Amino acid sequence: MTSKQEAIISGEQIKNMLLGAYKSFEKNYQYINDLNVFPVPDGDTGTNMMHTMAAVAREISQLQNATVSEVGTMAARSAIMGARGNSGVILSQLLRGLGKGLAGKKRATSNEVGKAFQFGILYAYRAVSKPVEGTILTVARAIAKGAYHAVRQGEDFEDVLCEAVESGKKELARTPELLPALKAAGVVDAGGQG
């Protein structure tokens, strides 16, 4: 039985992943805003997440030939400094955990990136005084679990990310069952969608 050789992820790949996330927020922030009913229906979750990622994109786009540690550190720092609203703060903490998990590494394996996602969940839950299931936290935890399982199966980095996203989508679909306000409005959690 042969096993796959574990992928090595460069700082440039992490940078491109984060820049891609920002581009996705740019395209979809209004859709996310339209879902926003919890904790208050103020319609700004997508905008806040987009602005948080814009701060990250501005800083990391200047990095050239950076290590995964340098990209992770810069992403975490800029997200924390640029965080807006509850969703932006939680997103910044997810990125802080990613940065912590990649600290000191020139490049990373899929396994190390998967572990970095776990740090993100830890920091995000700690950032919220009263975590509520059915929110961005629940979806982010499912994403981290999906990444963990894909890493354990020896998947390559692209498949790890795909499995993480699919796990998040499945949990996002369940958010109305976990949070009555979402069910009453007929929507999924806006932060989780983000």
PDB file of C-alpha atoms in Angstrom:
ATOM      1  CA  MET A   1       0.000   0.000   0.000  1.00  0.00           C
ATOM      2  CA  THR A   2       1.501   3.317  -1.016  1.00  0.00           C
ATOM      3  CA  SER A   3       0.658   6.551   0.676  1.00  0.00           C
ATOM      4  CA  LYS A   4       0.458   9.944  -0.944  1.00  0.00           C
ATOM      5  CA  GLN A   5       3.366  12.252  -0.347  1.00  0.00           C
ATOM      6  CA  GLU A   6       2.149  15.111   1.792  1.00  0.00           C
ATOM      7  CA  ALA A   7       1.879  18.391  -0.063  1.00  0.00           C
ATOM      8  CA  ILE A   8       4.129  21.268   0.915  1.00  0.00           C
ATOM      9  CA  ILE A   9       2.318  24.605   0.965  1.00  0.00           C
ATOM     10  CA  SER A  10       4.220  27.816   0.307  1.00  0.00           C
ATOM     11  CA  GLY A  11       3.625  31.266   1.670  1.00  0.00           C
ATOM     12  CA  GLU A  12       2.532  32.291  -1.820  1.00  0.00           C
ATOM     13  CA  GLN A  13      -0.211  29.655  -1.768  1.00  0.00           C
ATOM     14  CA  ILE A  14      -1.505  30.823   1.618  1.00  0.00           C
ATOM     15  CA  LYS A  15      -1.332  34.414   0.368  1.00  0.00           C
ATOM     16  CA  ASN A  16      -3.325  33.500  -2.764  1.00  0.00           C
ATOM     17  CA  MET A  17      -5.888  31.622  -0.676  1.00  0.00           C
ATOM     18  CA  LEU A  18      -6.442  34.703   1.498  1.00  0.00           C
ATOM     19  CA  LEU A  19      -6.552  37.079  -1.479  1.00  0.00           C
ATOM     20  CA  GLY A  20      -9.103  34.769  -3.110  1.00  0.00           C
ATOM     21  CA  ALA A  21     -11.194  34.904   0.052  1.00  0.00           C
ATOM     22  CA  TYR A  22     -11.155  38.693  -0.105  1.00  0.00           C
ATOM     23  CA  LYS A  23     -12.234  38.671  -3.778  1.00  0.00           C
ATOM     24  CA  SER A  24     -15.101  36.371  -2.836  1.00  0.00           C
ATOM     25  CA  PHE A  25     -16.225  38.800  -0.119  1.00  0.00           C
ATOM     26  CA  GLU A  26     -16.066  41.662  -2.620  1.00  0.00           C
ATOM     27  CA  LYS A  27     -18.442  39.783  -4.913  1.00  0.00           C
ATOM     28  CA  ASN A  28     -20.776  38.408  -2.242  1.00  0.00           C
ATOM     29  CA  TYR A  29     -20.876  40.841   0.670  1.00  0.00           C
ATOM     30  CA  GLN A  30     -24.359  42.159  -0.172  1.00  0.00           C
ATOM     31  CA  TYR A  31     -25.779  38.633  -0.357  1.00  0.00           C
ATOM     32  CA  ILE A  32     -24.300  37.984   3.089  1.00  0.00           C
ATOM     33  CA  ASN A  33     -25.742  41.293   4.361  1.00  0.00           C
ATOM     34  CA  ASP A  34     -29.181  40.221   3.137  1.00  0.00           C
ATOM     35  CA  LEU A  35     -29.003  37.086   5.320  1.00  0.00           C
ATOM     36  CA  ASN A  36     -28.120  39.040   8.450  1.00  0.00           C
ATOM     37  CA  VAL A  37     -30.805  38.513  11.137  1.00  0.00           C
ATOM     38  CA  PHE A  38     -28.733  37.388  14.155  1.00  0.00           C
ATOM     39  CA  PRO A  39     -27.719  38.682  16.646  1.00  0.00           C
ATOM     40  CA  VAL A  40     -29.310  41.871  15.282  1.00  0.00           C
ATOM     41  CA  PRO A  41     -30.767  42.391  11.791  1.00  0.00           C
ATOM     42  CA  ASP A  42     -28.478  45.284  10.913  1.00  0.00           C
ATOM     43  CA  GLY A  43     -27.481  43.992   7.477  1.00  0.00           C
ATOM     44  CA  ASP A  44     -23.754  44.591   7.851  1.00  0.00           C
ATOM     45  CA  THR A  45     -22.166  41.162   8.389  1.00  0.00           C
ATOM     46  CA  GLY A  46     -20.913  40.855   4.813  1.00  0.00           C
ATOM     47  CA  THR A  47     -19.657  44.422   4.759  1.00  0.00           C
ATOM     48  CA  ASN A  48     -17.814  43.948   8.052  1.00  0.00           C
ATOM     49  CA  MET A  49     -16.199  40.701   6.925  1.00  0.00           C
ATOM     50  CA  MET A  50     -15.252  42.231   3.575  1.00  0.00           C
ATOM     51  CA  HIS A  51     -13.601  45.238   5.252  1.00  0.00           C
ATOM     52  CA  THR A  52     -11.741  42.954   7.631  1.00  0.00           C
ATOM     53  CA  MET A  53     -10.417  40.922   4.696  1.00  0.00           C
ATOM     54  CA  ALA A  54      -9.632  44.131   2.779  1.00  0.00           C
ATOM     55  CA  ALA A  55      -7.221  45.061   5.568  1.00  0.00           C
ATOM     56  CA  VAL A  56      -5.608  41.628   5.201  1.00  0.00           C
ATOM     57  CA  ALA A  57      -5.440  41.864   1.405  1.00  0.00           C
ATOM     58  CA  ARG A  58      -3.804  45.308   1.510  1.00  0.00           C
ATOM     59  CA  GLU A  59      -1.000  44.081   3.739  1.00  0.00           C
ATOM     60  CA  ILE A  60      -0.311  40.604   2.397  1.00  0.00           C
ATOM     61  CA  SER A  61      -0.441  41.696  -1.251  1.00  0.00           C
ATOM     62  CA  GLN A  62       2.784  43.605  -0.574  1.00  0.00           C
ATOM     63  CA  LEU A  63       4.625  40.477   0.571  1.00  0.00           C
ATOM     64  CA  GLN A  64       7.063  38.930  -1.903  1.00  0.00           C
ATOM     65  CA  ASN A  65       8.527  35.431  -1.474  1.00  0.00           C
ATOM     66  CA  ALA A  66       7.161  35.330   2.070  1.00  0.00           C
ATOM     67  CA  THR A  67       7.136  32.242   4.254  1.00  0.00           C
ATOM     68  CA  VAL A  68       3.854  30.774   5.480  1.00  0.00           C
ATOM     69  CA  SER A  69       4.771  32.190   8.889  1.00  0.00           C
ATOM     70  CA  GLU A  70       5.202  35.706   7.500  1.00  0.00           C
ATOM     71  CA  VAL A  71       1.915  35.527   5.581  1.00  0.00           C
ATOM     72  CA  GLY A  72       0.080  34.087   8.590  1.00  0.00           C
ATOM     73  CA  THR A  73       1.500  36.691  10.953  1.00  0.00           C
ATOM     74  CA  MET A  74       0.721  39.575   8.611  1.00  0.00           C
ATOM     75  CA  ALA A  75      -2.804  38.260   7.940  1.00  0.00           C
ATOM     76  CA  ALA A  76      -3.503  37.901  11.658  1.00  0.00           C
ATOM     77  CA  ARG A  77      -2.138  41.318  12.576  1.00  0.00           C
ATOM     78  CA  SER A  78      -3.913  43.156   9.767  1.00  0.00           C
ATOM     79  CA  ALA A  79      -7.212  41.337  10.399  1.00  0.00           C
ATOM     80  CA  ILE A  80      -7.142  42.262  14.077  1.00  0.00           C
ATOM     81  CA  MET A  81      -6.322  45.892  13.274  1.00  0.00           C
ATOM     82  CA  GLY A  82      -8.951  46.079  10.533  1.00  0.00           C
ATOM     83  CA  ALA A  83     -11.727  44.050  12.176  1.00  0.00           C
ATOM     84  CA  ARG A  84     -15.190  45.561  11.986  1.00  0.00           C
ATOM     85  CA  GLY A  85     -18.244  44.351  13.849  1.00  0.00           C
ATOM     86  CA  ASN A  86     -18.771  41.013  15.572  1.00  0.00           C
ATOM     87  CA  SER A  87     -18.256  39.031  12.388  1.00  0.00           C
ATOM     88  CA  GLY A  88     -15.024  40.859  11.595  1.00  0.00           C
ATOM     89  CA  VAL A  89     -13.684  40.256  15.097  1.00  0.00           C
ATOM     90  CA  ILE A  90     -14.492  36.550  14.893  1.00  0.00           C
ATOM     91  CA  LEU A  91     -12.935  36.356  11.415  1.00  0.00           C
ATOM     92  CA  SER A  92      -9.830  38.123  12.727  1.00  0.00           C
ATOM     93  CA  GLN A  93      -9.544  35.548  15.494  1.00  0.00           C
ATOM     94  CA  LEU A  94      -9.850  32.708  13.002  1.00  0.00           C
ATOM     95  CA  LEU A  95      -6.945  34.293  11.118  1.00  0.00           C
ATOM     96  CA  ARG A  96      -5.052  34.866  14.357  1.00  0.00           C
ATOM     97  CA  GLY A  97      -5.251  31.137  15.016  1.00  0.00           C
ATOM     98  CA  LEU A  98      -4.127  30.374  11.481  1.00  0.00           C
ATOM     99  CA  GLY A  99      -1.152  32.665  12.022  1.00  0.00           C
ATOM    100  CA  LYS A 100      -0.366  30.978  15.341  1.00  0.00           C
ATOM    101  CA  GLY A 101      -0.501  27.560  13.724  1.00  0.00           C
ATOM    102  CA  LEU A 102       1.871  28.604  10.934  1.00  0.00           C
ATOM    103  CA  ALA A 103       4.282  30.543  13.181  1.00  0.00           C
ATOM    104  CA  GLY A 104       7.944  29.811  12.612  1.00  0.00           C
ATOM    105  CA  LYS A 105       7.389  27.778   9.449  1.00  0.00           C
ATOM    106  CA  LYS A 106       8.979  28.520   6.101  1.00  0.00           C
ATOM    107  CA  ARG A 107       6.532  26.202   4.360  1.00  0.00           C
ATOM    108  CA  ALA A 108       3.798  24.007   5.765  1.00  0.00           C
ATOM    109  CA  THR A 109       2.356  20.585   5.170  1.00  0.00           C
ATOM    110  CA  SER A 110      -1.359  19.956   4.716  1.00  0.00           C
ATOM    111  CA  ASN A 111      -1.316  18.522   8.226  1.00  0.00           C
ATOM    112  CA  GLU A 112       0.183  21.723   9.641  1.00  0.00           C
ATOM    113  CA  VAL A 113      -2.393  23.862   7.839  1.00  0.00           C
ATOM    114  CA  GLY A 114      -5.143  21.585   9.162  1.00  0.00           C
ATOM    115  CA  LYS A 115      -3.807  22.065  12.690  1.00  0.00           C
ATOM    116  CA  ALA A 116      -3.653  25.827  12.113  1.00  0.00           C
ATOM    117  CA  PHE A 117      -7.399  25.740  11.351  1.00  0.00           C
ATOM    118  CA  GLN A 118      -7.868  24.133  14.790  1.00  0.00           C
ATOM    119  CA  PHE A 119      -6.039  27.052  16.415  1.00  0.00           C
ATOM    120  CA  GLY A 120      -8.415  29.379  14.570  1.00  0.00           C
ATOM    121  CA  ILE A 121     -11.440  27.704  16.131  1.00  0.00           C
ATOM    122  CA  LEU A 122      -9.880  27.905  19.586  1.00  0.00           C
ATOM    123  CA  TYR A 123      -9.186  31.633  19.275  1.00  0.00           C
ATOM    124  CA  ALA A 124     -12.598  32.372  17.746  1.00  0.00           C
ATOM    125  CA  TYR A 125     -14.529  30.622  20.517  1.00  0.00           C
ATOM    126  CA  ARG A 126     -12.414  32.381  23.147  1.00  0.00           C
ATOM    127  CA  ALA A 127     -13.207  35.759  21.555  1.00  0.00           C
ATOM    128  CA  VAL A 128     -16.944  35.386  22.154  1.00  0.00           C
ATOM    129  CA  SER A 129     -18.189  35.738  25.727  1.00  0.00           C
ATOM    130  CA  LYS A 130     -21.293  33.605  25.107  1.00  0.00           C
ATOM    131  CA  PRO A 131     -20.805  31.412  22.016  1.00  0.00           C
ATOM    132  CA  VAL A 132     -24.041  30.564  20.230  1.00  0.00           C
ATOM    133  CA  GLU A 133     -24.354  27.459  18.076  1.00  0.00           C
ATOM    134  CA  GLY A 134     -25.807  27.971  14.620  1.00  0.00           C
ATOM    135  CA  THR A 135     -23.462  30.864  13.887  1.00  0.00           C
ATOM    136  CA  ILE A 136     -20.130  31.503  12.188  1.00  0.00           C
ATOM    137  CA  LEU A 137     -18.486  29.598  15.057  1.00  0.00           C
ATOM    138  CA  THR A 138     -20.402  26.413  14.308  1.00  0.00           C
ATOM    139  CA  VAL A 139     -19.646  26.631  10.594  1.00  0.00           C
ATOM    140  CA  ALA A 140     -15.966  27.420  11.191  1.00  0.00           C
ATOM    141  CA  ARG A 141     -15.683  24.423  13.525  1.00  0.00           C
ATOM    142  CA  ALA A 142     -17.153  22.188  10.810  1.00  0.00           C
ATOM    143  CA  ILE A 143     -14.647  23.600   8.303  1.00  0.00           C
ATOM    144  CA  ALA A 144     -11.794  22.779  10.678  1.00  0.00           C
ATOM    145  CA  LYS A 145     -13.171  19.265  11.240  1.00  0.00           C
ATOM    146  CA  GLY A 146     -13.480  18.713   7.500  1.00  0.00           C
ATOM    147  CA  ALA A 147      -9.871  19.781   7.030  1.00  0.00           C
ATOM    148  CA  TYR A 148      -8.777  17.534   9.880  1.00  0.00           C
ATOM    149  CA  HIS A 149     -10.492  14.466   8.413  1.00  0.00           C
ATOM    150  CA  ALA A 150      -9.112  15.126   4.927  1.00  0.00           C
ATOM    151  CA  VAL A 151      -5.593  15.499   6.333  1.00  0.00           C
ATOM    152  CA  ARG A 152      -5.974  12.239   8.272  1.00  0.00           C
ATOM    153  CA  GLN A 153      -6.941  10.526   5.004  1.00  0.00           C
ATOM    154  CA  GLY A 154      -3.761  11.817   3.369  1.00  0.00           C
ATOM    155  CA  GLU A 155      -5.489  14.124   0.894  1.00  0.00           C
ATOM    156  CA  ASP A 156      -3.513  16.769  -0.972  1.00  0.00           C
ATOM    157  CA  PHE A 157      -3.888  20.444  -0.064  1.00  0.00           C
ATOM    158  CA  GLU A 158      -6.530  21.231  -2.673  1.00  0.00           C
ATOM    159  CA  ASP A 159      -8.647  18.283  -1.527  1.00  0.00           C
ATOM    160  CA  VAL A 160      -8.171  19.302   2.118  1.00  0.00           C
ATOM    161  CA  LEU A 161      -9.563  22.747   1.287  1.00  0.00           C
ATOM    162  CA  CYS A 162     -12.424  21.287  -0.767  1.00  0.00           C
ATOM    163  CA  GLU A 163     -13.385  18.932   2.061  1.00  0.00           C
ATOM    164  CA  ALA A 164     -13.200  21.812   4.545  1.00  0.00           C
ATOM    165  CA  VAL A 165     -15.517  23.937   2.399  1.00  0.00           C
ATOM    166  CA  GLU A 166     -17.973  21.065   1.841  1.00  0.00           C
ATOM    167  CA  SER A 167     -18.113  20.353   5.580  1.00  0.00           C
ATOM    168  CA  GLY A 168     -18.776  24.034   6.205  1.00  0.00           C
ATOM    169  CA  LYS A 169     -21.572  24.100   3.626  1.00  0.00           C
ATOM    170  CA  LYS A 170     -23.277  21.111   5.250  1.00  0.00           C
ATOM    171  CA  GLU A 171     -23.113  22.748   8.669  1.00  0.00           C
ATOM    172  CA  LEU A 172     -24.286  26.081   7.235  1.00  0.00           C
ATOM    173  CA  ALA A 173     -27.403  24.349   5.908  1.00  0.00           C
ATOM    174  CA  ARG A 174     -28.129  23.156   9.469  1.00  0.00           C
ATOM    175  CA  THR A 175     -27.850  26.606  11.076  1.00  0.00           C
ATOM    176  CA  PRO A 176     -31.612  27.336  10.879  1.00  0.00           C
ATOM    177  CA  GLU A 177     -32.229  24.162  12.898  1.00  0.00           C
ATOM    178  CA  LEU A 178     -29.814  25.365  15.578  1.00  0.00           C
ATOM    179  CA  LEU A 179     -30.926  28.982  15.819  1.00  0.00           C
ATOM    180  CA  PRO A 180     -34.669  29.808  15.902  1.00  0.00           C
ATOM    181  CA  ALA A 181     -34.174  33.374  14.599  1.00  0.00           C
ATOM    182  CA  LEU A 182     -32.712  31.965  11.387  1.00  0.00           C
ATOM    183  CA  LYS A 183     -35.491  29.446  10.990  1.00  0.00           C
ATOM    184  CA  ALA A 184     -38.137  32.130  11.496  1.00  0.00           C
ATOM    185  CA  ALA A 185     -36.514  34.300   8.817  1.00  0.00           C
ATOM    186  CA  GLY A 186     -35.950  31.373   6.455  1.00  0.00           C
ATOM    187  CA  VAL A 187     -32.204  32.050   6.114  1.00  0.00           C
ATOM    188  CA  VAL A 188     -28.868  30.530   7.046  1.00  0.00           C
ATOM    189  CA  ASP A 189     -26.435  32.339   9.320  1.00  0.00           C
ATOM    190  CA  ALA A 190     -24.853  35.336   7.582  1.00  0.00           C
ATOM    191  CA  GLY A 191     -21.477  34.982   9.314  1.00  0.00           C
ATOM    192  CA  GLY A 192     -21.446  31.282   8.528  1.00  0.00           C
ATOM    193  CA  GLN A 193     -22.172  32.074   4.897  1.00  0.00           C
ATOM    194  CA  GLY A 194     -19.224  34.445   4.960  1.00  0.00           C
TER     195      GLY A 194
END
